[in-house]
C-alpha positions as a LaTeX table, in Angstrom:
\begin{tabular}{lrrr}
\hline
Residue & $x$ (\AA) & $y$ (\AA) & $z$ (\AA) \\
\hline
Unk1 & 65.78 & 37.16 & 22.21 \\
Unk2 & 67.90 & 38.85 & 24.77 \\
Unk3 & 65.05 & 39.25 & 27.34 \\
Unk4 & 62.64 & 37.05 & 29.30 \\
Unk5 & 59.77 & 37.01 & 26.80 \\
Unk6 & 57.06 & 35.76 & 29.40 \\
Unk7 & 58.23 & 38.10 & 31.86 \\
Unk8 & 58.12 & 41.05 & 29.30 \\
Unk9 & 54.55 & 39.93 & 28.16 \\
Unk10 & 53.35 & 39.82 & 31.78 \\
Unk11 & 54.76 & 43.40 & 32.54 \\
Unk12 & 53.16 & 44.72 & 29.36 \\
Unk13 & 49.80 & 43.23 & 29.86 \\
Unk14 & 49.89 & 44.92 & 33.44 \\
Unk15 & 50.90 & 48.34 & 31.98 \\
Unk16 & 48.19 & 51.17 & 31.51 \\
Unk17 & 48.10 & 52.58 & 28.02 \\
Unk18 & 50.00 & 55.52 & 29.07 \\
Unk19 & 52.80 & 53.55 & 30.63 \\
Unk20 & 52.94 & 51.40 & 27.53 \\
Unk21 & 53.40 & 54.39 & 25.33 \\
Unk22 & 56.28 & 55.57 & 27.56 \\
Unk23 & 58.35 & 52.57 & 27.32 \\
Unk24 & 57.57 & 51.25 & 23.88 \\
Unk25 & 60.18 & 53.47 & 22.05 \\
Unk26 & 62.73 & 52.71 & 24.66 \\
Unk27 & 62.31 & 48.85 & 24.24 \\
Unk28 & 62.31 & 49.08 & 20.53 \\
Unk29 & 65.46 & 50.93 & 20.65 \\
Unk30 & 67.00 & 48.67 & 23.29 \\
Unk31 & 66.41 & 45.54 & 21.54 \\
Unk32 & 66.95 & 46.76 & 17.88 \\
Unk33 & 63.50 & 46.76 & 16.47 \\
Unk34 & 62.11 & 49.31 & 13.95 \\
Unk35 & 58.34 & 49.06 & 15.26 \\
Unk36 & 56.24 & 47.34 & 17.76 \\
Unk37 & 54.86 & 44.91 & 14.93 \\
Unk38 & 58.34 & 43.36 & 14.30 \\
Unk39 & 59.16 & 43.27 & 18.16 \\
Unk40 & 55.72 & 41.61 & 19.26 \\
Unk41 & 56.13 & 39.17 & 16.05 \\
Unk42 & 59.51 & 38.31 & 17.39 \\
Unk43 & 57.99 & 37.80 & 20.87 \\
Unk44 & 55.20 & 35.59 & 19.67 \\
Unk45 & 57.59 & 33.30 & 17.56 \\
Unk46 & 59.98 & 33.01 & 20.70 \\
Unk47 & 56.97 & 31.78 & 22.77 \\
Unk48 & 55.65 & 29.43 & 20.28 \\
Unk49 & 59.16 & 27.88 & 19.85 \\
Unk50 & 59.55 & 27.62 & 23.60 \\
Unk51 & 55.88 & 26.07 & 24.20 \\
Unk52 & 55.72 & 24.01 & 20.99 \\
Unk53 & 59.05 & 22.54 & 20.72 \\
Unk54 & 57.43 & 19.08 & 20.69 \\
Unk55 & 54.74 & 19.83 & 18.31 \\
Unk56 & 54.82 & 20.62 & 14.32 \\
Unk57 & 53.79 & 24.15 & 13.54 \\
Unk58 & 54.18 & 26.77 & 10.71 \\
Unk59 & 54.02 & 30.38 & 11.04 \\
Unk60 & 52.55 & 32.21 & 8.16 \\
Unk61 & 53.05 & 36.00 & 7.86 \\
Unk62 & 51.23 & 38.49 & 5.40 \\
Unk63 & 53.32 & 39.97 & 2.93 \\
Unk64 & 51.47 & 43.25 & 3.25 \\
Unk65 & 49.65 & 44.55 & 6.17 \\
Unk66 & 46.93 & 47.19 & 5.01 \\
Unk67 & 44.25 & 49.08 & 6.74 \\
Unk68 & 42.12 & 47.77 & 9.52 \\
Unk69 & 38.63 & 46.15 & 8.65 \\
Unk70 & 36.97 & 47.20 & 11.98 \\
Unk71 & 39.20 & 48.12 & 14.94 \\
Unk72 & 39.82 & 50.88 & 16.03 \\
Unk73 & 37.88 & 51.95 & 12.91 \\
Unk74 & 37.42 & 50.99 & 9.31 \\
Unk75 & 40.44 & 52.11 & 7.14 \\
Unk76 & 42.60 & 52.81 & 10.08 \\
Unk77 & 46.52 & 52.57 & 9.44 \\
Unk78 & 49.39 & 53.65 & 11.58 \\
Unk79 & 51.90 & 53.79 & 8.89 \\
Unk80 & 52.51 & 55.47 & 5.66 \\
Unk81 & 55.01 & 52.66 & 4.69 \\
Unk82 & 54.36 & 49.73 & 2.30 \\
Unk83 & 50.69 & 49.72 & 1.17 \\
Unk84 & 49.77 & 52.48 & 4.00 \\
Unk85 & 50.84 & 55.16 & 1.56 \\
Unk86 & 48.95 & 53.95 & $-1.33$ \\
Unk87 & 45.79 & 53.62 & 0.59 \\
Unk88 & 46.00 & 57.14 & 1.99 \\
Unk89 & 46.50 & 58.36 & $-1.75$ \\
Unk90 & 43.71 & 56.33 & $-3.19$ \\
Unk91 & 41.44 & 57.52 & $-0.19$ \\
Unk92 & 42.18 & 61.13 & $-0.85$ \\
Unk93 & 41.58 & 60.78 & $-4.57$ \\
Unk94 & 45.40 & 61.39 & $-5.45$ \\
Unk95 & 45.48 & 58.21 & $-7.18$ \\
Unk96 & 42.40 & 57.21 & $-9.23$ \\
Unk97 & 43.36 & 53.88 & $-10.54$ \\
Unk98 & 45.96 & 51.22 & $-9.97$ \\
Unk99 & 47.29 & 49.01 & $-12.58$ \\
Unk100 & 48.10 & 45.41 & $-11.75$ \\
Unk101 & 48.68 & 42.08 & $-13.27$ \\
Unk102 & 45.94 & 39.54 & $-13.07$ \\
Unk103 & 48.14 & 36.68 & $-12.20$ \\
\hline
\end{tabular}
């Protein structure tokens, strides 16, 4: 990554929620990430590679990120892309059933 990940993490953790909201979009644009999920994922992977270079490890990523189980409240989603839009349509009663393959 074209930034000092440890320093960036330290600065982010020291920011208030309002400060973080002010800088997030600028950082995403500056470093070419579409959202905070992909940016923080890249930062975490970089830290793992840096800290665990002598250790075997594997990174597993979910194929679909859905609505929250508990936090900040059950069913919360910050996007309508991917499964989020489907979850909203089902929750609003627009979609009554989903057909899927059993395998």
